[in-house]
Amino acid sequence: MREWMVSFTNMTSNFAGVPLAFAFIIILGFNGSLTLLLKQWGIIDSFNVYGIQGLMLIYTYFQIPLGILLLFPAFSALKPEWEEAAFTMGASRLEYWRRVAIPVMLPALLGTLTILFANAMGAYASAYALTVGNYNLVTIRIGQLVVGDIFFQPNMAAALSVLLIVILSFVTAVYRFLLRRSYHAA
């Protein structure tokens, strides 16, 4: 089961960019097969894959598998003896997770969240292909300023790029700090 899960999450986390956006458009676009089916069954009235709903769905699609892959080592750090010891001392499953597992995994969880944030901040192709630049994401804005369809402002694009680098450098520093504190890195 574990090997299948690793293979599946690896495949889905690497299926991103323009092909992912087109797959979502084919399945969930205005005349997408799943959209038409859900409308026919009365489950949804309207769904716009080209808007914020589609962006949230596509980001969730490629972020969750990546998060799972990043958390596998943290789950491996949990020793069965700790769970047995907690149960022997009268702890419930919830108490085990609250008092043992989550504190051990917290640095890895926070580190994974920072990496997912950095991944989301840098995503360009999926978001642009899905929204055609209609949403003001930092990476899309940088691309628009460089291409110059409306305004050619390479200096503003450079400033936004530096700001993005500063933010992502900070996120990377936080991740490195959390990784050093994590149990599985010790």
Backbone as a ProteinNet text record, in pm:
[ID]
protein_1_A
[PRIMARY]
MREWMVSFTNMTSNFAGVPLAFAFIIILGFNGSLTLLLKQWGIIDSFNVYGIQGLMLIYTYFQIPLGILLLFPAFSALKPEWEEAAFTMGASRLEYWRRVAIPVMLPALLGTLTILFANAMGAYASAYALTVGNYNLVTIRIGQLVVGDIFFQPNMAAALSVLLIVILSFVTAVYRFLLRRSYHAA
[TERTIARY]
82.4	0	87	193.4	281	346.7	393.9	458.7	360.5	236.4	134.1	106.3	97.4	70	183.5	306.8	421.5	420.8	394.6	389.7	278.7	161.1	46.9	71.3	118.5	141.7	256.3	355.9	465.4	414.7	332	278.4	190.2	99.1	7.2	77.2	181.5	251.1	335.8	374.3	452.4	365.8	238	146.6	95.3	169	134.1	159.1	141.2	166.7	50.6	84.4	-16.8	-95.6	-32.7	-112.9	-217.5	-182.9	-279.9	-395	-364	-469.5	-562.4	-507	-590.8	-674.2	-617.8	-695.6	-813.9	-791.8	-901	-1004.7	-960.1	-1054.3	-1139.5	-1078.2	-1152.6	-1254.4	-1216.4	-1305.5	-1404.5	-1357.3	-1440.3	-1472.7	-1442.4	-1476.6	-1627.7	-1671.7	-1815.8	-1887.8	-1824.1	-1880.8	-1800.5	-1733.8	-1655	-1744.5	-1690.7	-1771.4	-1821.4	-1737	-1779.1	-1873.9	-1849.2	-1937.8	-2077.9	-2088.1	-2219.7	-2290.9	-2216.5	-2274.9	-2326.5	-2247.5	-2289.4	-2406.9	-2412	-2527.2	-2652.7	-2638.2	-2751.9	-2808.5	-2723.1	-2768.1	-2816.3	-2799.1	-2844.2	-2752.4	-2629.6	-2535.1	-2476.9	-2449	-2399	-2486.7	-2497.6	-2569.4	-2472.3	-2366.7	-2265.9	-2128.3	-2034	-1895.7	-1808.7	-1719.4	-1631.6	-1487.7	-1439.1	-1302.5	-1201.8	-1245.4	-1156.5	-1143.7	-1212.5	-1210.5	-1137.4	-1172.5	-1106.3	-1133.8	-1253.2	-1283.5	-1188.3	-1165.5	-1074.2	-930.7	-889.3	-754.3	-734.9	-833.6	-823	-818.6	-898.7	-902.4	-770.6	-717.1	-594	-474.2	-470.6	-361.9	-372.5	-493.5	-513.5	-469.1	-498.9	-464.4	-314.4	-233.6	-90.6	-19.6	-86.6	-22.3	-39	-156.1	-179.1	-84.6	-69.1	26.1	169.9	209.6	344.1	358.9	256.6	259.4	269.3	196.4	201.7	342.2	402	538.3	637.6	620.6	712.6	692.8	572.1	544.3	574.2	599	629.5	744.7	856.4	964.6	923.2	838.8	794.6	708.5	622.4	540.9	628.2	735.4	827.3	901.8	915.4	986.4	904.9	773.8	690	714.1	756.9	788.7	666.4	642.2	528.5	537.5	659.4	676.3	615.5	620.5	563.6	412.5	351.1	206.6	170.6	244.6	218.9	237.7	341.4	366.2	253.5	205.9	96	-30.3	-59.9	-178.9	-163.9	-43	-17.6	-42.2	-10.6	-29	-171.1	-260.8	-401.4	-443.5	-359.2	-394.2	-486.8	-576.7	-661.4	-584	-640.8	-575.4	-562.5	-665.2	-660.8	-551.3	-540	-436.1	-296.4	-281.5	-152.4	-113.6	-207.5	-177.9	-153.2	-231	-218.5	-91.2	-53.2	58.7	191.4	187	310.7	336.6	246.9	272.7	283	186.2	188.4	307	339.2	460.1	588.1	598.9	716.8	716.5	599.5	588.5	574.7	555.2	526.1	631	760	856.2	843.3	821.2	805.1	676.1	568.7	442.4	458.4	519.7	540	636.2	738.8	830.9	762.4	675.3	599.8	509.1	444.1	359.1	440	561.7	642.7	684.4	718.1	753.8	632.7	515.9	394.8	362.1	385.1	364.8	459.2	585.9	683.2	646.3	600.6	558.7	439.7	345	227.6	265.4	357.5	399.9	469.8	542.6	617.5	542	423.1	346.3	301.4	325.2	288.8	207.1	257.5	199.5	55.2	26.7	-110.1	-206.3	-167.3	-255.2	-277.4	-173	-188	-271.5	-245.5	-321.2	-468.2	-497.2	-635.2	-709.9	-644.5	-713.9	-679.7	-588.8	-541.7	-497.9	-442	-389.5	-492.5	-615.1	-720.2	-709.6	-627.1	-609.7	-472.2	-465.1	-344	-252.3	-202.4	-102.4	34.4	126.1	257	328.4	331.2	404.2	338.4	206.8	136.2	162.3	161.8	187.4	328.5	426.7	564.4	569	503.3	499.5	434	324.3	255.7	341.5	414	498.5	618.1	665.9	779.4	733.5	621.3	570.6	527.3	462.4	424.1	303.2	205.5	83.1	11.3	3.8	-62.2	42.4	120.1	226.4	357.4	458.3	591.2	669.6	683.2	753.1	851.2	963.9	1059.2	1116	1124.7	1176.1	1080.4	951.1	851.9	853.8	869.7	879.5	1002.6	1113.2	1234.9	1214.2	1146.3	1119.8	1031.2	927.1	840.7	917.6	1007.5	1089	1179.7	1240	1325.4	1242	1122.9	1033.3	997.2	968.8	937.4	1057.7	1176.8	1298	1317.8	1293.8	1308.5	1209.6	1084.4	981.9	1018.7	1056.2	1088.9	1219.3	1313	1435	1401.7	1312.9	1269.7	1199.7	1111.9	1040.7	1139.4	1240.6	1341.8	1422.4	1455.2	1528.5	1444.8	1316	1226.4	1221.7	1211.7	1208.4	1336.3	1451.2	1579	1586.4	1538.5	1536.9	1448	1329.2	1236.5	1289.2	1357	1412.4	1520.2	1599.7	1700.8	1637.2	1519.7	1451.9	1370.3	1349.4	1262.7	1330.1	1249.5	1299.8	1370.4	1312.1	1369.4	1501.7	1534.9	1662.3	1773.2	1738.6	1838.9	1925.2
-119.3	0	126.1	123.9	241.1	271.4	167.5	188.1	247.2	197.3	250.2	396.7	429.4	567.1	660.8	616.9	698.8	720.1	615.2	627.4	721.5	706.1	789.7	936	962.8	1102.2	1163.2	1083.8	1133.9	1171.8	1087	1116	1240.8	1249.1	1362.8	1492.2	1485.8	1609.6	1661.3	1574.8	1617.9	1651.9	1625.7	1659.8	1800.6	1898.9	2038.6	2117.4	2245.9	2332.9	2334.7	2361.4	2375.3	2246.1	2127.3	2005.2	1986.8	2021	2010.7	2108	2229.8	2328.5	2282	2230.5	2182.6	2062.2	1974.3	1860.4	1908.8	2008.1	2062.8	2131.6	2200.8	2267.3	2163.8	2054.6	1950.4	1883.2	1859.1	1788.3	1881.8	2001.5	2090.1	2223.6	2239.8	2363.4	2378.2	2484.5	2508.8	2390.8	2326	2207.5	2082.5	2083.5	1968.4	1851.8	1732.6	1613	1604.9	1630	1622.2	1736.5	1855	1968.8	1941	1891.7	1861.8	1752.3	1651.1	1542	1591.8	1672.5	1725	1821.4	1897.6	1985.9	1903.3	1797.4	1711.8	1645.4	1607.4	1544.9	1647.2	1774.7	1879.2	1903.1	1857.6	1874.6	2015.4	2070.3	2207.7	2287.5	2415.9	2505.2	2570.5	2625.5	2688.4	2664.6	2638.2	2621.7	2684.4	2773	2841.1	2798.1	2708.3	2659.3	2768.6	2871.3	2979.1	3088.1	3073.5	3174.2	3127	3188.5	3158.2	3014.5	2961.2	2821.4	2726.4	2751.8	2668.1	2679.6	2802.5	2820.6	2744.4	2754	2681.9	2531.4	2483.4	2340.4	2291.5	2365.9	2323.3	2332	2435.5	2445.5	2331.8	2302	2191.4	2060.3	2043.6	1919.4	1893.6	1997	1966.8	1994.6	2056.1	2079.7	1961.5	1900.7	1790.7	1672.6	1624.8	1514.2	1551.6	1675.2	1718.2	1721	1769	1769.5	1629	1536.8	1397.5	1340.4	1366.3	1317.7	1376.8	1504.3	1568.6	1520.4	1473.4	1428.9	1280.5	1203.7	1061.5	1038.2	1110.6	1087.6	1120.3	1221	1256.9	1146.4	1086.6	975.7	854.2	837.6	726.5	745.2	870.7	898.2	857.1	840.7	798.5	650.4	621.7	483.1	414.4	289.8	216	201.9	201.1	188.2	306.3	424.3	542.8	529.5	478.1	458.2	352.1	243.4	137.6	189.4	268.7	324.2	418.2	499.1	591	513	407.7	327	252.4	207	138.6	232.1	360	458.3	513.7	457.3	494.4	604.2	640	745.1	689.6	773.1	736.2	767.5	728.6	757.8	908.9	984.8	1130.6	1189.4	1139.2	1189.1	1154.5	1037	1000.3	1100.5	1130.6	1224.8	1364.8	1405.5	1541.1	1559.1	1459.9	1475.9	1415.9	1323.9	1258.6	1284.8	1238.5	1238.9	1379.7	1464.5	1598.9	1680.9	1679.3	1752.9	1703.3	1572.6	1519.6	1564.4	1566.2	1598.5	1747.7	1830.9	1972.7	2044.2	2029.5	2096.1	2050.7	1922.4	1872.4	1924.6	1932.6	1986.8	2132.6	2212	2353.5	2371	2287.5	2292.3	2258.4	2160	2123.2	2237.3	2302.4	2417.1	2529.4	2552.8	2658.7	2622.3	2496.4	2454	2463.2	2424.9	2434.7	2580.1	2669.3	2812.3	2860.6	2822.9	2863.6	2807.1	2684.5	2622.2	2696.4	2733.2	2805.9	2945.6	3009.8	3144.3	3142.2	3036.6	3029.7	2969.9	2917.3	2853.5	2958.8	2932.7	3028.7	2963.9	2855.9	2799	2754.5	2680.6	2632.2	2748.1	2843.4	2956.9	3041.8	3066	3148.1	3077.2	2949.5	2875.2	2865	2858.5	2844.4	2977.3	3084.1	3213.2	3310.1	3275.1	3359.5	3496.7	3497.1	3620.5	3713.4	3666.4	3753	3774.8	3696.3	3713.4	3771.5	3857.3	3932.9	3858.1	3743.7	3671	3731.3	3722.1	3786.1	3734.8	3604.5	3549.8	3589	3591.6	3633.5	3780.7	3861.6	4005	4029.3	3955	3969.2	3936.4	3827.2	3789.7	3895.5	3954.4	4058.1	4183.5	4218.2	4337.7	4319.2	4196.7	4170.9	4159.8	4091.8	4074.5	4208.2	4290.2	4423.5	4428.7	4337.7	4344.2	4477.5	4520.3	4647.2	4750.6	4716.4	4805.3	4727.8	4782.2	4721.5	4790.8	4723.2	4781.2	4678.7	4659.9	4560	4595.4	4724.7	4763	4720.8	4736.5	4692.5	4540.2	4472.4	4325.9	4283	4353.1	4320.6	4344.2	4453.7	4482.5	4374.8	4333.8	4226.5	4095.3	4070.4	3948.4	3948.5	4063.4	4073	4052.2	4111.6	4092.5	3944.7	3878.6	3735.2	3654.6	3691.9	3623	3642.4	3763.8	3790.2	3705.9	3703.2	3624.6	3476.7	3425.1	3282.9	3248.7	3341.7	3318.4	3309.1	3395.6	3390.1	3257.2	3216.7	3090	2973.5	2978	2872.7	2870.4	2987.8	2994.2	2936.1	2967.7	2910.8	2759.2	2710.9	2566.8	2499.8	2558.7	2500.1	2496.2	2601.9	2605.5	2494.8	2481.8	2378.6	2238.6	2222.7	2092.1	2050.5	2146.6	2114.8	2073.1	2127.5	2095	1967.5	1921.1	1805.7	1678.3	1586.3	1461.4	1375	1366.5	1274.8	1324.3	1450.6	1502.1	1486.9	1444.9	1435.4	1312.8
0	0	0	80.3	89.8	-45	-115	-244	-344.9	-342.8	-432.4	-400.9	-272.6	-230.7	-271.5	-254	-293.7	-444.9	-521.5	-667.6	-711.4	-652	-689.4	-654.5	-532.9	-494.3	-573.5	-607.6	-690.1	-828.6	-887.4	-1019.4	-1016.6	-919.6	-916	-878	-796.5	-760.9	-876.7	-968.3	-1083.9	-1204.9	-1197.4	-1306.5	-1280.2	-1329.8	-1305.1	-1432.7	-1424.4	-1537.7	-1635.2	-1759.6	-1864.4	-1886.2	-1889	-1905.8	-1796.4	-1673	-1563.9	-1584.8	-1623.9	-1647.6	-1759.1	-1867.9	-1977.4	-1936.3	-1855	-1805.4	-1722.1	-1637.5	-1557.6	-1645.2	-1749.3	-1839.8	-1912.3	-1958.2	-2029.4	-1938.2	-1814.4	-1722.6	-1653.6	-1614.8	-1532.5	-1598	-1726.9	-1796.6	-1809.3	-1876.2	-1889.5	-1953.5	-2049.9	-2114	-2081.8	-1967.5	-1925.4	-1887.9	-1905.1	-1881.4	-1737.4	-1640.6	-1500.4	-1464.3	-1517.6	-1490.9	-1542.9	-1666.4	-1723.6	-1644.9	-1603.1	-1525.5	-1390.3	-1320.5	-1190	-1202.6	-1312.1	-1335.5	-1363.9	-1441.3	-1474.6	-1349.9	-1257.4	-1133.1	-1031.2	-1061.2	-970.1	-851.5	-860.6	-749.3	-748.3	-866.2	-873.7	-968.7	-940.8	-1031.7	-1128.7	-1071.1	-1156.2	-1095.7	-1181	-1139	-1245.2	-1203.4	-1296.8	-1271.8	-1354.3	-1338.8	-1372.9	-1443.3	-1484.6	-1378.8	-1267.6	-1162	-1038.2	-926.4	-799.5	-755.8	-787.9	-753.5	-825.5	-952	-1029.4	-980.4	-946.9	-893.9	-763.8	-674.8	-547.7	-571.9	-664.6	-694	-754.5	-849	-915.3	-820	-736.1	-637.8	-536.6	-493.3	-399.7	-462.9	-591.7	-661	-659.4	-684.5	-687.8	-555.9	-458.9	-330	-233.7	-230.2	-135.7	-161.3	-284.3	-304.5	-267.4	-297.5	-260	-108.4	-39.2	107.1	164	105.2	151.6	132.6	16.2	-7.9	91.4	122.8	216.7	359.9	392.3	529	552.9	447.9	467.1	564.9	554.3	651.7	794.8	812.5	948.2	1007	925.8	975.9	1005.9	929.8	955.9	1087.4	1131.6	1257.3	1379.6	1362.5	1475.4	1502.1	1621.3	1656.1	1715.2	1676.7	1732.4	1884.4	1936.6	2081.9	2156.3	2094.9	2159.3	2171.5	2064.5	2067.9	2171.9	2173.8	2272.5	2414.7	2436.4	2570.1	2611.5	2518.2	2549.6	2584.4	2508.9	2538	2670.2	2699	2826.2	2944.1	2923.9	3031	3034.8	2953.2	2958.7	2862.9	2769.1	2673.7	2565.6	2520	2406.3	2278	2165	2037.1	2017.5	2053.8	2041.7	2130.8	2252.6	2343	2291.6	2232.5	2173.6	2065.7	1976.8	1869.2	1923.5	2022.5	2075.9	2157.8	2234.7	2328.5	2280.8	2184.9	2140.6	1991.9	1907	1762.8	1705	1732.4	1673.6	1724.5	1854.9	1895.6	1827.7	1805.4	1736.6	1590.5	1529.6	1387.8	1359.4	1460.9	1439	1353.8	1380.1	1291.2	1145.6	1124	987.2	924.7	1003.1	952.1	911.6	999.1	968.3	851.1	844.8	732	601	605.1	485.3	442.1	537.4	503.5	439.9	487.3	426.8	284.5	261.5	125.6	33.1	82	0.2	-31.1	66	41.5	-68.1	-58.5	-159.8	-296.7	-300.4	-425.7	-486.2	-402.3	-451	-499.5	-428.6	-469.5	-604.9	-632.9	-757.3	-874	-849.7	-957.4	-1058.5	-1183.4	-1287.2	-1398.5	-1453	-1574.6	-1555.5	-1448.4	-1425.8	-1408.5	-1324.3	-1295.7	-1420.2	-1497.4	-1616.9	-1722.9	-1743.9	-1845	-1807.7	-1678.9	-1634	-1637.1	-1594.4	-1582	-1693.3	-1781.1	-1890.4	-1837.3	-1718	-1661.6	-1602.2	-1582.2	-1528.6	-1378.4	-1310.3	-1165.9	-1139	-1040.6	-1013.7	-917.6	-959.8	-883.3	-913.5	-819.4	-835.8	-960.3	-978.9	-1093.8	-1226.2	-1228.6	-1350.4	-1377.9	-1273.3	-1288	-1342	-1291.8	-1341.4	-1490.7	-1529.3	-1670.2	-1756.9	-1710.2	-1787	-1802.2	-1697.1	-1703.3	-1796	-1809.7	-1898.5	-2043.2	-2065.5	-2201.5	-2259.5	-2179.4	-2222.3	-2312	-2293.9	-2373.5	-2352.3	-2228.3	-2196.6	-2156.7	-2056.8	-2009.2	-2007.9	-2071.8	-2067.7	-1957.3	-1844.5	-1730.4	-1672.6	-1738.1	-1688.8	-1551.3	-1519.7	-1388	-1277.2	-1299.8	-1201.2	-1189.3	-1302.6	-1299.5	-1220.4	-1238.8	-1163.7	-1014.7	-979.3	-837.9	-776.3	-848.2	-798.1	-786.9	-881	-875.8	-753.8	-724.3	-605.4	-480.1	-476.4	-361.8	-346.1	-456.5	-452.7	-403.8	-447.7	-402	-252.4	-202.5	-58.9	20.8	-23.9	46.3	45.5	-69.9	-80.1	-7.6	-1.3	77.6	225.5	271.3	411	439.4	349.4	366.4	368.2	282.1	279.8	409.4	462.1	589.4	703.2	704.4	805.9	791.4	668.8	645.2	694.7	664.4	708.5	860.9	926.3	1072.6	1127.5	1070.1	1116.8	1087.4	976.5	941.7	1042	1088.1	1188.7	1320.4	1351.6	1476.5	1465.4	1346.2	1326.8	1375.5	1421.2	1479.8	1376.2	1255.7	1156.6	1099.8	1122.7	1073.4	1177.1	1298.6	1405.8	1390.6
[MASK]
++++++++++++++++++++++++++++++++++++++++++++++++++++++++++++++++++++++++++++++++++++++++++++++++++++++++++++++++++++++++++++++++++++++++++++++++++++++++++++++++++++++++++++++++++++++++++

